[in-house]
Amino acid sequence: MKIFNPPSVRRPFGNYNHGLLVPAGASLLVTSGQLGIGLDDKVPEDIAAQAEFCFEAIKAILAEAEMSFADVIRISGFVTKREDFPAYMAIRDRYTLDPKPASTLIIVSGFTRPEFLVEVEVTAAKLFC
């Protein structure tokens, strides 16, 4: 992957890159948004535990596609409260690997159920030789 952080653009605020170029021939995986819910349908009350569920679900999807977080090129995170940014970003940063993906974090008014606090989706690309 080629990383793009042009000197004419302010450096990223956190552990991400402004752009990544995926070379020709790469396999592309796009996930649906993953929510903070367990197999038992229980939803933790705190953002960190929900984010952990989101990233563990993404990890499993990546593994099924013979990929890992090293292949993630873009993360989109959605949270319901601005004050949840640091907790979400700490979990995100624990899972992301180099090169850091492009990343967007958006505050939303809510999800399909009121107890959900975060949703995460990723795009991953990998060259299979």
Protein backbone atom coordinates (compact mmCIF):
# COMPACT_ATOMS: atom_id res chain seq x y z
CA MET A 1 0.00 0.00 0.00
CA LYS A 2 1.17 3.49 -0.71
CA ILE A 3 0.44 6.01 2.05
CA PHE A 4 -0.70 9.57 1.34
CA ASN A 5 -0.28 12.32 3.93
CA PRO A 6 0.53 15.34 1.73
CA PRO A 7 2.53 18.14 3.36
CA SER A 8 -0.17 20.58 2.18
CA VAL A 9 -2.77 18.83 4.41
CA ARG A 10 -2.75 18.95 8.22
CA ARG A 11 -1.30 15.76 9.72
CA PRO A 12 -3.90 13.22 10.91
CA PHE A 13 -5.32 13.83 14.39
CA GLY A 14 -4.69 10.24 15.46
CA ASN A 15 -3.38 6.87 14.36
CA TYR A 16 -4.59 6.84 10.77
CA ASN A 17 -3.49 8.02 7.33
CA HIS A 18 -5.30 10.43 5.02
CA GLY A 19 -5.11 8.03 2.09
CA LEU A 20 -3.94 4.60 1.01
CA LEU A 21 -3.50 3.45 -2.58
CA VAL A 22 -4.47 -0.17 -3.22
CA PRO A 23 -2.41 -1.74 -6.00
CA ALA A 24 -4.01 -3.46 -8.99
CA GLY A 25 -4.80 -7.12 -8.41
CA ALA A 26 -5.81 -6.77 -4.76
CA SER A 27 -8.81 -8.60 -3.34
CA LEU A 28 -11.24 -6.19 -1.73
CA LEU A 29 -13.42 -6.93 1.31
CA VAL A 30 -16.15 -4.56 2.50
CA THR A 31 -17.92 -5.30 5.77
CA SER A 32 -21.32 -4.26 6.98
CA GLY A 33 -21.43 -2.19 10.13
CA GLN A 34 -20.79 -4.34 13.20
CA LEU A 35 -22.57 -3.61 16.47
CA GLY A 36 -21.55 -4.22 20.09
CA ILE A 37 -23.57 -7.36 20.71
CA GLY A 38 -22.56 -10.88 21.71
CA LEU A 39 -23.71 -14.24 20.40
CA ASP A 40 -26.03 -14.39 23.41
CA ASP A 41 -27.71 -11.15 22.21
CA LYS A 42 -26.42 -9.28 25.26
CA VAL A 43 -25.31 -5.68 24.74
CA PRO A 44 -22.77 -4.24 27.20
CA GLU A 45 -23.66 -0.88 28.69
CA ASP A 46 -20.29 0.82 28.05
CA ILE A 47 -18.74 2.01 24.81
CA ALA A 48 -15.40 0.20 25.27
CA ALA A 49 -17.02 -3.22 25.66
CA GLN A 50 -19.31 -2.58 22.68
CA ALA A 51 -16.37 -1.40 20.55
CA GLU A 52 -14.48 -4.56 21.54
CA PHE A 53 -17.39 -6.67 20.24
CA CYS A 54 -17.38 -4.66 16.99
CA PHE A 55 -13.67 -5.17 16.39
CA GLU A 56 -13.76 -8.84 17.38
CA ALA A 57 -16.58 -9.40 14.85
CA ILE A 58 -14.53 -7.63 12.19
CA LYS A 59 -11.49 -9.73 13.13
CA ALA A 60 -13.56 -12.90 12.55
CA ILE A 61 -14.85 -11.63 9.19
CA LEU A 62 -11.29 -10.75 8.13
CA ALA A 63 -10.07 -14.21 9.14
CA GLU A 64 -12.82 -15.86 7.06
CA ALA A 65 -11.50 -13.86 4.10
CA GLU A 66 -7.91 -14.91 4.91
CA MET A 67 -7.10 -11.35 5.95
CA SER A 68 -6.12 -9.53 9.12
CA PHE A 69 -6.18 -6.00 10.47
CA ALA A 70 -2.92 -5.46 8.53
CA ASP A 71 -5.10 -5.52 5.39
CA VAL A 72 -7.65 -2.95 6.58
CA ILE A 73 -7.43 0.21 4.49
CA ARG A 74 -10.44 2.12 5.85
CA ILE A 75 -12.40 2.19 9.10
CA SER A 76 -15.66 4.04 9.58
CA GLY A 77 -16.79 4.38 13.17
CA PHE A 78 -20.09 5.77 14.36
CA VAL A 79 -20.77 6.73 17.99
CA THR A 80 -23.73 8.37 19.69
CA LYS A 81 -21.77 10.64 22.05
CA ARG A 82 -18.79 12.91 21.51
CA GLU A 83 -17.41 11.98 24.95
CA ASP A 84 -17.08 8.36 23.72
CA PHE A 85 -14.40 9.30 21.17
CA PRO A 86 -11.39 8.51 23.45
CA ALA A 87 -12.69 5.09 24.52
CA TYR A 88 -13.58 4.14 20.94
CA MET A 89 -10.23 5.36 19.60
CA ALA A 90 -8.29 3.41 22.25
CA ILE A 91 -9.98 0.19 21.10
CA ARG A 92 -9.54 1.08 17.41
CA ASP A 93 -5.85 1.82 17.94
CA ARG A 94 -5.34 -1.51 19.69
CA TYR A 95 -6.61 -3.40 16.65
CA THR A 96 -5.19 -1.39 13.76
CA LEU A 97 -1.79 -2.29 12.36
CA ASP A 98 0.67 -0.56 10.04
CA PRO A 99 0.14 0.93 7.63
CA LYS A 100 -2.59 2.69 9.58
CA PRO A 101 -5.86 2.77 7.63
CA ALA A 102 -7.81 5.81 6.58
CA SER A 103 -10.39 6.49 9.30
CA THR A 104 -13.61 8.41 9.81
CA LEU A 105 -15.47 8.86 13.10
CA ILE A 106 -18.98 10.31 13.04
CA ILE A 107 -21.47 11.21 15.76
CA VAL A 108 -24.92 9.82 14.99
CA SER A 109 -28.27 10.22 16.73
CA GLY A 110 -28.71 6.49 17.25
CA PHE A 111 -28.88 2.99 15.84
CA THR A 112 -31.58 0.35 15.31
CA ARG A 113 -31.82 -0.26 19.06
CA PRO A 114 -31.32 2.44 21.71
CA GLU A 115 -28.75 0.43 23.71
CA PHE A 116 -26.25 0.41 20.82
CA LEU A 117 -23.54 3.07 21.29
CA VAL A 118 -21.13 2.28 18.44
CA GLU A 119 -21.01 0.71 15.00
CA VAL A 120 -17.88 -0.02 12.96
CA GLU A 121 -17.34 -1.01 9.35
CA VAL A 122 -14.11 -1.62 7.44
CA THR A 123 -12.72 -2.02 3.96
CA ALA A 124 -9.73 -4.32 3.53
CA ALA A 125 -7.52 -5.11 0.55
CA LYS A 126 -4.95 -7.86 0.08
CA LEU A 127 -2.70 -9.00 -2.74
CA PHE A 128 -2.86 -12.76 -3.18
CA CYS A 129 0.22 -13.90 -5.05
